[in-house]
Amino acid sequence: MPTTPEAVPSRGEDRERQVQTIFSEIAPRYDLLNHVLSMNIDRAWRRRAVDTLGWTDRPAGTYLDACAGTFDLGLELARRGDFKGRVVASDFARPMLVAGRSKLDGAAVAPVCGDSLRLPFPDDTFDGATVGFGVRNLSDLDAGFCEFHRVLKPGARLVVLEFTVPPNPIVRAGYMLYFTRILPIIGRIVSGHPWAYTYLPESVKEFPGPQELADKLEGAGFAEAGWSLVTFGIAAIHWARKA
Ligand SMILES: C[S@@+](CC[C@H](N)C(=O)[O-])C[C@H]1O[C@@H](n2cnc3c(N)ncnc32)[C@H](O)[C@@H]1O
């Protein structure tokens, strides 16, 4: 195992393997750390992401939650009162799916172990798709967006929830201090992983900003790409429609 996050390449199969290894290793502590490190704000972001999906137009539909991890985003949709459909929750780190299994408790969420760059589903399968904090980890973002586009039905929406860098310089300075100095220490202590939570801020810094992401979505064939910043621009909710 590499000992520093610099060893995680920005593209290619090595990145795929290393990302899969990181999440497999931190899986047992992922939920705890997620809510502690985000001070539970992530729950409100997930609610807004699901509100953005437009699932009420097709409440009995089949929805994909890609890079699903321990199912928090998929469950947010599946537990909505009027939701009558099902969520297919895919992730390539099996230990993440295993760690989240006890939360499913009869919810209409079907876990699938699969790579978001080679989704094991036919074209035009889903009535909508979500990705929470997943696309930043893909070894080829453009290929990932093309793959999400492929499996969506025409007219269906993709919603992407992802960290971003706050536009306000004062907020950005405070956020970067927390993200690059404090979060890696708490992450290391609680997860026991030497650098997984150093990789997190590094991956956010390298990641394209909201406009570039919207351009990439349109480049992959999506229409009506837009975004909304949440919590001072710490995160962004992106949306786009398969034309
Ligand atoms: C930060 S976690 C997010 C999990 C969950 N969506 C959430 O909101 O908490 C990122 C997840 O993306 C998964 N992932 C990264 N690259 C992937 C790929 N190419 N195919 C499938 N899953 C992937 C990881 O295994 C990990 O579970």
PDB file of C-alpha atoms and ligand atoms in Angstrom:
ATOM      1  CA  MET A   1       0.000   0.000   0.000  1.00  0.00           C
ATOM      2  CA  PRO A   2       1.402   3.444  -0.827  1.00  0.00           C
ATOM      3  CA  THR A   3       2.050   5.587   2.227  1.00  0.00           C
ATOM      4  CA  THR A   4       1.141   9.018   0.901  1.00  0.00           C
ATOM      5  CA  PRO A   5      -1.795  10.467  -1.067  1.00  0.00           C
ATOM      6  CA  GLU A   6       0.655  11.743  -3.701  1.00  0.00           C
ATOM      7  CA  ALA A   7       0.852   8.098  -4.717  1.00  0.00           C
ATOM      8  CA  VAL A   8      -2.792   8.188  -5.935  1.00  0.00           C
ATOM      9  CA  PRO A   9      -2.485   8.976  -9.651  1.00  0.00           C
ATOM     10  CA  SER A  10      -5.012  11.423 -11.130  1.00  0.00           C
ATOM     11  CA  ARG A  11      -6.084   9.044 -13.934  1.00  0.00           C
ATOM     12  CA  GLY A  12      -5.932   5.483 -15.144  1.00  0.00           C
ATOM     13  CA  GLU A  13      -6.278   1.966 -13.822  1.00  0.00           C
ATOM     14  CA  ASP A  14      -3.868   2.513 -10.941  1.00  0.00           C
ATOM     15  CA  ARG A  15      -6.108   5.264  -9.616  1.00  0.00           C
ATOM     16  CA  GLU A  16      -9.135   2.953  -9.950  1.00  0.00           C
ATOM     17  CA  ARG A  17      -7.419   0.257  -7.929  1.00  0.00           C
ATOM     18  CA  GLN A  18      -6.147   2.627  -5.261  1.00  0.00           C
ATOM     19  CA  VAL A  19      -9.510   4.364  -4.817  1.00  0.00           C
ATOM     20  CA  GLN A  20     -11.166   0.958  -4.495  1.00  0.00           C
ATOM     21  CA  THR A  21      -8.573  -0.043  -1.898  1.00  0.00           C
ATOM     22  CA  ILE A  22      -8.945   3.169   0.134  1.00  0.00           C
ATOM     23  CA  PHE A  23     -12.716   2.842   0.410  1.00  0.00           C
ATOM     24  CA  SER A  24     -12.517  -0.871   1.113  1.00  0.00           C
ATOM     25  CA  GLU A  25     -10.135  -0.136   3.994  1.00  0.00           C
ATOM     26  CA  ILE A  26     -12.047   2.751   5.571  1.00  0.00           C
ATOM     27  CA  ALA A  27     -15.514   1.188   5.027  1.00  0.00           C
ATOM     28  CA  PRO A  28     -16.155   0.144   8.687  1.00  0.00           C
ATOM     29  CA  ARG A  29     -15.605   3.725   9.903  1.00  0.00           C
ATOM     30  CA  TYR A  30     -16.914   5.594   6.861  1.00  0.00           C
ATOM     31  CA  ASP A  31     -20.364   6.544   8.208  1.00  0.00           C
ATOM     32  CA  LEU A  32     -19.082   7.716  11.572  1.00  0.00           C
ATOM     33  CA  LEU A  33     -16.387   9.854  10.003  1.00  0.00           C
ATOM     34  CA  ASN A  34     -18.709  11.217   7.351  1.00  0.00           C
ATOM     35  CA  HIS A  35     -21.151  12.635   9.856  1.00  0.00           C
ATOM     36  CA  VAL A  36     -18.514  13.787  12.350  1.00  0.00           C
ATOM     37  CA  LEU A  37     -16.283  15.501   9.785  1.00  0.00           C
ATOM     38  CA  SER A  38     -19.186  17.211   8.028  1.00  0.00           C
ATOM     39  CA  MET A  39     -20.843  18.023  11.394  1.00  0.00           C
ATOM     40  CA  ASN A  40     -23.931  16.291   9.990  1.00  0.00           C
ATOM     41  CA  ILE A  41     -24.434  18.947   7.300  1.00  0.00           C
ATOM     42  CA  ASP A  42     -24.202  16.186   4.706  1.00  0.00           C
ATOM     43  CA  ARG A  43     -27.704  15.012   5.667  1.00  0.00           C
ATOM     44  CA  ALA A  44     -29.230  18.319   4.561  1.00  0.00           C
ATOM     45  CA  TRP A  45     -27.201  18.213   1.317  1.00  0.00           C
ATOM     46  CA  ARG A  46     -28.486  14.730   0.557  1.00  0.00           C
ATOM     47  CA  ARG A  47     -32.075  15.864   1.122  1.00  0.00           C
ATOM     48  CA  ARG A  48     -31.592  18.730  -1.321  1.00  0.00           C
ATOM     49  CA  ALA A  49     -29.916  16.484  -3.868  1.00  0.00           C
ATOM     50  CA  VAL A  50     -32.906  14.117  -3.817  1.00  0.00           C
ATOM     51  CA  ASP A  51     -35.317  17.079  -4.039  1.00  0.00           C
ATOM     52  CA  THR A  52     -33.444  18.130  -7.196  1.00  0.00           C
ATOM     53  CA  LEU A  53     -33.845  14.746  -8.883  1.00  0.00           C
ATOM     54  CA  GLY A  54     -37.467  15.327  -9.926  1.00  0.00           C
ATOM     55  CA  TRP A  55     -38.418  11.768  -8.876  1.00  0.00           C
ATOM     56  CA  THR A  56     -42.011  12.859  -8.137  1.00  0.00           C
ATOM     57  CA  ASP A  57     -42.603  12.875 -11.921  1.00  0.00           C
ATOM     58  CA  ARG A  58     -41.840   9.124 -11.970  1.00  0.00           C
ATOM     59  CA  PRO A  59     -42.424   7.933  -8.377  1.00  0.00           C
ATOM     60  CA  ALA A  60     -42.595   4.256  -9.404  1.00  0.00           C
ATOM     61  CA  GLY A  61     -39.420   4.441 -11.464  1.00  0.00           C
ATOM     62  CA  THR A  62     -36.080   2.699 -11.170  1.00  0.00           C
ATOM     63  CA  TYR A  63     -33.278   4.979  -9.996  1.00  0.00           C
ATOM     64  CA  LEU A  64     -29.529   4.494  -9.951  1.00  0.00           C
ATOM     65  CA  ASP A  65     -27.372   5.655  -7.068  1.00  0.00           C
ATOM     66  CA  ALA A  66     -23.846   5.262  -8.448  1.00  0.00           C
ATOM     67  CA  CYS A  67     -20.757   5.202  -6.189  1.00  0.00           C
ATOM     68  CA  ALA A  68     -23.373   4.458  -3.540  1.00  0.00           C
ATOM     69  CA  GLY A  69     -21.037   3.608  -0.667  1.00  0.00           C
ATOM     70  CA  THR A  70     -23.053   2.859   2.454  1.00  0.00           C
ATOM     71  CA  PHE A  71     -26.382   3.883   0.831  1.00  0.00           C
ATOM     72  CA  ASP A  72     -27.113   7.221   2.526  1.00  0.00           C
ATOM     73  CA  LEU A  73     -28.187   8.919  -0.704  1.00  0.00           C
ATOM     74  CA  GLY A  74     -30.125   5.931  -2.038  1.00  0.00           C
ATOM     75  CA  LEU A  75     -31.941   5.583   1.292  1.00  0.00           C
ATOM     76  CA  GLU A  76     -32.799   9.280   1.298  1.00  0.00           C
ATOM     77  CA  LEU A  77     -34.766   8.635  -1.907  1.00  0.00           C
ATOM     78  CA  ALA A  78     -36.134   5.187  -1.045  1.00  0.00           C
ATOM     79  CA  ARG A  79     -37.575   6.435   2.281  1.00  0.00           C
ATOM     80  CA  ARG A  80     -39.503   9.337   0.803  1.00  0.00           C
ATOM     81  CA  GLY A  81     -43.178   8.908   1.685  1.00  0.00           C
ATOM     82  CA  ASP A  82     -44.585   8.829  -1.858  1.00  0.00           C
ATOM     83  CA  PHE A  83     -41.729   6.909  -3.438  1.00  0.00           C
ATOM     84  CA  LYS A  84     -43.016   3.663  -4.968  1.00  0.00           C
ATOM     85  CA  GLY A  85     -40.031   2.695  -7.084  1.00  0.00           C
ATOM     86  CA  ARG A  86     -36.650   1.162  -6.337  1.00  0.00           C
ATOM     87  CA  VAL A  87     -33.070   2.305  -6.112  1.00  0.00           C
ATOM     88  CA  VAL A  88     -30.207   0.307  -7.582  1.00  0.00           C
ATOM     89  CA  ALA A  89     -27.152   1.222  -5.523  1.00  0.00           C
ATOM     90  CA  SER A  90     -23.849   0.394  -7.219  1.00  0.00           C
ATOM     91  CA  ASP A  91     -20.307   0.656  -5.930  1.00  0.00           C
ATOM     92  CA  PHE A  92     -17.065  -1.155  -6.742  1.00  0.00           C
ATOM     93  CA  ALA A  93     -15.849  -1.349  -3.121  1.00  0.00           C
ATOM     94  CA  ARG A  94     -17.766  -4.350  -1.773  1.00  0.00           C
ATOM     95  CA  PRO A  95     -16.837  -3.588   1.882  1.00  0.00           C
ATOM     96  CA  MET A  96     -18.695  -0.250   1.588  1.00  0.00           C
ATOM     97  CA  LEU A  97     -21.851  -2.100   0.486  1.00  0.00           C
ATOM     98  CA  VAL A  98     -21.387  -4.612   3.283  1.00  0.00           C
ATOM     99  CA  ALA A  99     -20.868  -1.836   5.873  1.00  0.00           C
ATOM    100  CA  GLY A 100     -24.137  -0.180   4.815  1.00  0.00           C
ATOM    101  CA  ARG A 101     -26.240  -3.347   4.576  1.00  0.00           C
ATOM    102  CA  SER A 102     -27.643  -3.158   8.112  1.00  0.00           C
ATOM    103  CA  LYS A 103     -29.186   0.242   7.316  1.00  0.00           C
ATOM    104  CA  LEU A 104     -31.320  -1.103   4.457  1.00  0.00           C
ATOM    105  CA  ASP A 105     -33.894  -2.672   6.762  1.00  0.00           C
ATOM    106  CA  GLY A 106     -36.417  -3.570   4.047  1.00  0.00           C
ATOM    107  CA  ALA A 107     -35.956  -0.362   2.029  1.00  0.00           C
ATOM    108  CA  ALA A 108     -36.313  -0.664  -1.760  1.00  0.00           C
ATOM    109  CA  VAL A 109     -32.573  -0.419  -2.338  1.00  0.00           C
ATOM    110  CA  ALA A 110     -30.779  -3.142  -4.309  1.00  0.00           C
ATOM    111  CA  PRO A 111     -26.989  -3.194  -3.842  1.00  0.00           C
ATOM    112  CA  VAL A 112     -24.887  -4.058  -6.891  1.00  0.00           C
ATOM    113  CA  CYS A 113     -21.118  -4.395  -6.903  1.00  0.00           C
ATOM    114  CA  GLY A 114     -20.034  -2.615 -10.074  1.00  0.00           C
ATOM    115  CA  ASP A 115     -17.706  -0.056 -11.582  1.00  0.00           C
ATOM    116  CA  SER A 116     -19.258   3.302 -12.518  1.00  0.00           C
ATOM    117  CA  LEU A 117     -17.025   3.418 -15.598  1.00  0.00           C
ATOM    118  CA  ARG A 118     -18.444   0.100 -16.852  1.00  0.00           C
ATOM    119  CA  LEU A 119     -21.933  -0.034 -15.390  1.00  0.00           C
ATOM    120  CA  PRO A 120     -23.488  -3.500 -15.640  1.00  0.00           C
ATOM    121  CA  PHE A 121     -26.799  -2.184 -17.022  1.00  0.00           C
ATOM    122  CA  PRO A 122     -28.270  -1.852 -20.535  1.00  0.00           C
ATOM    123  CA  ASP A 123     -28.769   1.509 -22.254  1.00  0.00           C
ATOM    124  CA  ASP A 124     -31.817   3.595 -21.244  1.00  0.00           C
ATOM    125  CA  THR A 125     -32.502   1.675 -18.001  1.00  0.00           C
ATOM    126  CA  PHE A 126     -33.012   4.319 -15.302  1.00  0.00           C
ATOM    127  CA  ASP A 127     -35.573   7.046 -14.616  1.00  0.00           C
ATOM    128  CA  GLY A 128     -32.962   9.124 -12.826  1.00  0.00           C
ATOM    129  CA  ALA A 129     -29.544   8.830 -11.217  1.00  0.00           C
ATOM    130  CA  THR A 130     -27.653  10.291  -8.275  1.00  0.00           C
ATOM    131  CA  VAL A 131     -23.966  10.300  -7.385  1.00  0.00           C
ATOM    132  CA  GLY A 132     -22.919  11.521  -3.928  1.00  0.00           C
ATOM    133  CA  PHE A 133     -19.255  12.422  -3.410  1.00  0.00           C
ATOM    134  CA  GLY A 134     -18.340   9.824  -6.016  1.00  0.00           C
ATOM    135  CA  VAL A 135     -17.434  11.518  -9.299  1.00  0.00           C
ATOM    136  CA  ARG A 136     -14.355  13.193  -7.753  1.00  0.00           C
ATOM    137  CA  ASN A 137     -12.885   9.729  -7.324  1.00  0.00           C
ATOM    138  CA  LEU A 138     -13.388   8.520 -10.885  1.00  0.00           C
ATOM    139  CA  SER A 139     -10.230   7.908 -12.867  1.00  0.00           C
ATOM    140  CA  ASP A 140     -11.918   9.324 -15.985  1.00  0.00           C
ATOM    141  CA  LEU A 141     -14.653  11.854 -15.231  1.00  0.00           C
ATOM    142  CA  ASP A 142     -15.722  12.314 -18.875  1.00  0.00           C
ATOM    143  CA  ALA A 143     -16.057   8.555 -19.336  1.00  0.00           C
ATOM    144  CA  GLY A 144     -18.102   8.403 -16.121  1.00  0.00           C
ATOM    145  CA  PHE A 145     -20.529  11.089 -17.306  1.00  0.00           C
ATOM    146  CA  CYS A 146     -20.899   9.277 -20.673  1.00  0.00           C
ATOM    147  CA  GLU A 147     -21.658   6.062 -18.805  1.00  0.00           C
ATOM    148  CA  PHE A 148     -24.327   7.724 -16.604  1.00  0.00           C
ATOM    149  CA  HIS A 149     -25.802   9.258 -19.775  1.00  0.00           C
ATOM    150  CA  ARG A 150     -25.891   5.853 -21.467  1.00  0.00           C
ATOM    151  CA  VAL A 151     -27.892   4.104 -18.722  1.00  0.00           C
ATOM    152  CA  LEU A 152     -30.454   6.895 -18.250  1.00  0.00           C
ATOM    153  CA  LYS A 153     -33.717   6.982 -20.176  1.00  0.00           C
ATOM    154  CA  PRO A 154     -34.246  10.001 -22.435  1.00  0.00           C
ATOM    155  CA  GLY A 155     -35.526  12.899 -20.326  1.00  0.00           C
ATOM    156  CA  ALA A 156     -34.177  11.444 -17.068  1.00  0.00           C
ATOM    157  CA  ARG A 157     -32.107  13.533 -14.669  1.00  0.00           C
ATOM    158  CA  LEU A 158     -28.650  13.061 -13.226  1.00  0.00           C
ATOM    159  CA  VAL A 159     -27.902  14.760  -9.888  1.00  0.00           C
ATOM    160  CA  VAL A 160     -24.335  14.973  -8.632  1.00  0.00           C
ATOM    161  CA  LEU A 161     -23.504  16.053  -5.075  1.00  0.00           C
ATOM    162  CA  GLU A 162     -19.853  16.923  -4.702  1.00  0.00           C
ATOM    163  CA  PHE A 163     -17.444  18.998  -2.654  1.00  0.00           C
ATOM    164  CA  THR A 164     -16.127  22.171  -4.184  1.00  0.00           C
ATOM    165  CA  VAL A 165     -13.929  25.094  -3.142  1.00  0.00           C
ATOM    166  CA  PRO A 166     -15.902  28.038  -1.651  1.00  0.00           C
ATOM    167  CA  PRO A 167     -15.753  31.150  -3.879  1.00  0.00           C
ATOM    168  CA  ASN A 168     -15.524  33.656  -0.975  1.00  0.00           C
ATOM    169  CA  PRO A 169     -11.821  34.079  -0.040  1.00  0.00           C
ATOM    170  CA  ILE A 170     -12.460  34.396   3.709  1.00  0.00           C
ATOM    171  CA  VAL A 171     -14.706  31.325   3.845  1.00  0.00           C
ATOM    172  CA  ARG A 172     -12.228  29.526   1.590  1.00  0.00           C
ATOM    173  CA  ALA A 173      -9.309  30.252   3.935  1.00  0.00           C
ATOM    174  CA  GLY A 174     -11.191  28.900   6.981  1.00  0.00           C
ATOM    175  CA  TYR A 175     -12.467  25.901   5.070  1.00  0.00           C
ATOM    176  CA  MET A 176      -9.016  25.048   3.701  1.00  0.00           C
ATOM    177  CA  LEU A 177      -7.544  25.289   7.182  1.00  0.00           C
ATOM    178  CA  TYR A 178     -10.118  22.816   8.478  1.00  0.00           C
ATOM    179  CA  PHE A 179      -9.968  20.605   5.404  1.00  0.00           C
ATOM    180  CA  THR A 180      -6.202  20.335   5.035  1.00  0.00           C
ATOM    181  CA  ARG A 181      -5.035  20.539   8.680  1.00  0.00           C
ATOM    182  CA  ILE A 182      -7.761  19.378  11.091  1.00  0.00           C
ATOM    183  CA  LEU A 183      -9.808  16.873   9.064  1.00  0.00           C
ATOM    184  CA  PRO A 184      -6.819  14.650   8.124  1.00  0.00           C
ATOM    185  CA  ILE A 185      -5.832  14.335  11.795  1.00  0.00           C
ATOM    186  CA  ILE A 186      -9.340  13.368  12.969  1.00  0.00           C
ATOM    187  CA  GLY A 187      -9.672  11.082   9.933  1.00  0.00           C
ATOM    188  CA  ARG A 188      -6.387   9.341  10.676  1.00  0.00           C
ATOM    189  CA  ILE A 189      -7.231   8.776  14.352  1.00  0.00           C
ATOM    190  CA  VAL A 190     -10.769   7.480  13.805  1.00  0.00           C
ATOM    191  CA  SER A 191     -10.246   5.476  10.587  1.00  0.00           C
ATOM    192  CA  GLY A 192      -6.810   4.174  11.471  1.00  0.00           C
ATOM    193  CA  HIS A 193      -5.854   4.761   7.818  1.00  0.00           C
ATOM    194  CA  PRO A 194      -2.588   6.706   7.479  1.00  0.00           C
ATOM    195  CA  TRP A 195      -3.620   9.041   4.665  1.00  0.00           C
ATOM    196  CA  ALA A 196      -7.139   8.383   3.310  1.00  0.00           C
ATOM    197  CA  TYR A 197      -8.314  11.662   4.823  1.00  0.00           C
ATOM    198  CA  THR A 198      -5.352  13.534   3.357  1.00  0.00           C
ATOM    199  CA  TYR A 199      -6.368  12.208  -0.056  1.00  0.00           C
ATOM    200  CA  LEU A 200      -9.835  13.788   0.459  1.00  0.00           C
ATOM    201  CA  PRO A 201      -8.739  17.492   0.465  1.00  0.00           C
ATOM    202  CA  GLU A 202      -6.152  16.782  -2.226  1.00  0.00           C
ATOM    203  CA  SER A 203      -8.816  15.307  -4.485  1.00  0.00           C
ATOM    204  CA  VAL A 204     -11.109  18.313  -3.889  1.00  0.00           C
ATOM    205  CA  LYS A 205      -8.361  20.792  -4.773  1.00  0.00           C
ATOM    206  CA  GLU A 206      -7.629  18.946  -8.034  1.00  0.00           C
ATOM    207  CA  PHE A 207     -11.295  18.637  -8.995  1.00  0.00           C
ATOM    208  CA  PRO A 208     -12.878  20.900 -11.682  1.00  0.00           C
ATOM    209  CA  GLY A 209     -15.035  23.818 -10.504  1.00  0.00           C
ATOM    210  CA  PRO A 210     -18.824  23.926 -11.059  1.00  0.00           C
ATOM    211  CA  GLN A 211     -18.717  25.624 -14.490  1.00  0.00           C
ATOM    212  CA  GLU A 212     -16.177  23.142 -15.826  1.00  0.00           C
ATOM    213  CA  LEU A 213     -18.235  20.285 -14.442  1.00  0.00           C
ATOM    214  CA  ALA A 214     -21.360  21.629 -16.180  1.00  0.00           C
ATOM    215  CA  ASP A 215     -19.385  21.882 -19.444  1.00  0.00           C
ATOM    216  CA  LYS A 216     -18.254  18.286 -19.034  1.00  0.00           C
ATOM    217  CA  LEU A 217     -21.848  17.145 -18.459  1.00  0.00           C
ATOM    218  CA  GLU A 218     -22.923  18.863 -21.680  1.00  0.00           C
ATOM    219  CA  GLY A 219     -19.887  17.383 -23.436  1.00  0.00           C
ATOM    220  CA  ALA A 220     -21.158  13.943 -22.415  1.00  0.00           C
ATOM    221  CA  GLY A 221     -24.503  14.633 -24.110  1.00  0.00           C
ATOM    222  CA  PHE A 222     -26.539  16.055 -21.215  1.00  0.00           C
ATOM    223  CA  ALA A 223     -28.693  19.179 -21.597  1.00  0.00           C
ATOM    224  CA  GLU A 224     -29.827  21.857 -19.121  1.00  0.00           C
ATOM    225  CA  ALA A 225     -26.767  21.436 -16.898  1.00  0.00           C
ATOM    226  CA  GLY A 226     -26.848  23.652 -13.828  1.00  0.00           C
ATOM    227  CA  TRP A 227     -25.712  23.766 -10.230  1.00  0.00           C
ATOM    228  CA  SER A 228     -26.421  25.274  -6.863  1.00  0.00           C
ATOM    229  CA  LEU A 229     -23.802  25.922  -4.193  1.00  0.00           C
ATOM    230  CA  VAL A 230     -24.679  24.816  -0.655  1.00  0.00           C
ATOM    231  CA  THR A 231     -23.276  25.889   2.729  1.00  0.00           C
ATOM    232  CA  PHE A 232     -21.138  28.825   1.485  1.00  0.00           C
ATOM    233  CA  GLY A 233     -19.955  26.781  -1.504  1.00  0.00           C
ATOM    234  CA  ILE A 234     -18.386  23.927   0.443  1.00  0.00           C
ATOM    235  CA  ALA A 235     -20.391  21.593  -1.769  1.00  0.00           C
ATOM    236  CA  ALA A 236     -22.402  21.864  -4.969  1.00  0.00           C
ATOM    237  CA  ILE A 237     -25.462  20.086  -6.284  1.00  0.00           C
ATOM    238  CA  HIS A 238     -25.257  19.634 -10.053  1.00  0.00           C
ATOM    239  CA  TRP A 239     -28.055  18.528 -12.308  1.00  0.00           C
ATOM    240  CA  ALA A 240     -28.494  17.740 -15.998  1.00  0.00           C
ATOM    241  CA  ARG A 241     -31.036  15.996 -18.207  1.00  0.00           C
ATOM    242  CA  LYS A 242     -30.524  13.342 -20.849  1.00  0.00           C
ATOM    243  CA  ALA A 243     -31.877  15.045 -23.974  1.00  0.00           C
TER     244      ALA A 243
HETATM  245  C1  LIG B   1     -16.882   9.295  -0.735  1.00  0.00           C
HETATM  246  S1  LIG B   1     -17.683   7.800  -1.024  1.00  0.00           S
HETATM  247  C2  LIG B   1     -19.351   8.299  -1.230  1.00  0.00           C
HETATM  248  C3  LIG B   1     -20.336   7.253  -0.848  1.00  0.00           C
HETATM  249  C4  LIG B   1     -21.795   7.680  -0.853  1.00  0.00           C
HETATM  250  N1  LIG B   1     -22.254   8.010  -2.195  1.00  0.00           N
HETATM  251  C5  LIG B   1     -22.054   8.828   0.061  1.00  0.00           C
HETATM  252  O1  LIG B   1     -22.687   9.800  -0.383  1.00  0.00           O
HETATM  253  O2  LIG B   1     -21.677   8.765   1.227  1.00  0.00           O
HETATM  254  C6  LIG B   1     -17.199   7.449  -2.673  1.00  0.00           C
HETATM  255  C7  LIG B   1     -17.630   6.081  -3.142  1.00  0.00           C
HETATM  256  O3  LIG B   1     -17.410   5.995  -4.548  1.00  0.00           O
HETATM  257  C8  LIG B   1     -16.990   4.684  -4.840  1.00  0.00           C
HETATM  258  N2  LIG B   1     -16.323   4.704  -6.144  1.00  0.00           N
HETATM  259  C9  LIG B   1     -15.273   5.448  -6.525  1.00  0.00           C
HETATM  260  N3  LIG B   1     -14.946   5.185  -7.798  1.00  0.00           N
HETATM  261  C10 LIG B   1     -15.825   4.252  -8.231  1.00  0.00           C
HETATM  262  C11 LIG B   1     -16.012   3.564  -9.474  1.00  0.00           C
HETATM  263  N4  LIG B   1     -15.218   3.770 -10.519  1.00  0.00           N
HETATM  264  N5  LIG B   1     -17.012   2.678  -9.559  1.00  0.00           N
HETATM  265  C12 LIG B   1     -17.832   2.428  -8.498  1.00  0.00           C
HETATM  266  N6  LIG B   1     -17.686   3.029  -7.299  1.00  0.00           N
HETATM  267  C13 LIG B   1     -16.708   3.941  -7.173  1.00  0.00           C
HETATM  268  C14 LIG B   1     -16.080   4.326  -3.683  1.00  0.00           C
HETATM  269  O4  LIG B   1     -15.907   2.936  -3.562  1.00  0.00           O
HETATM  270  C15 LIG B   1     -16.839   4.944  -2.512  1.00  0.00           C
HETATM  271  O5  LIG B   1     -17.715   4.027  -1.915  1.00  0.00           O
END
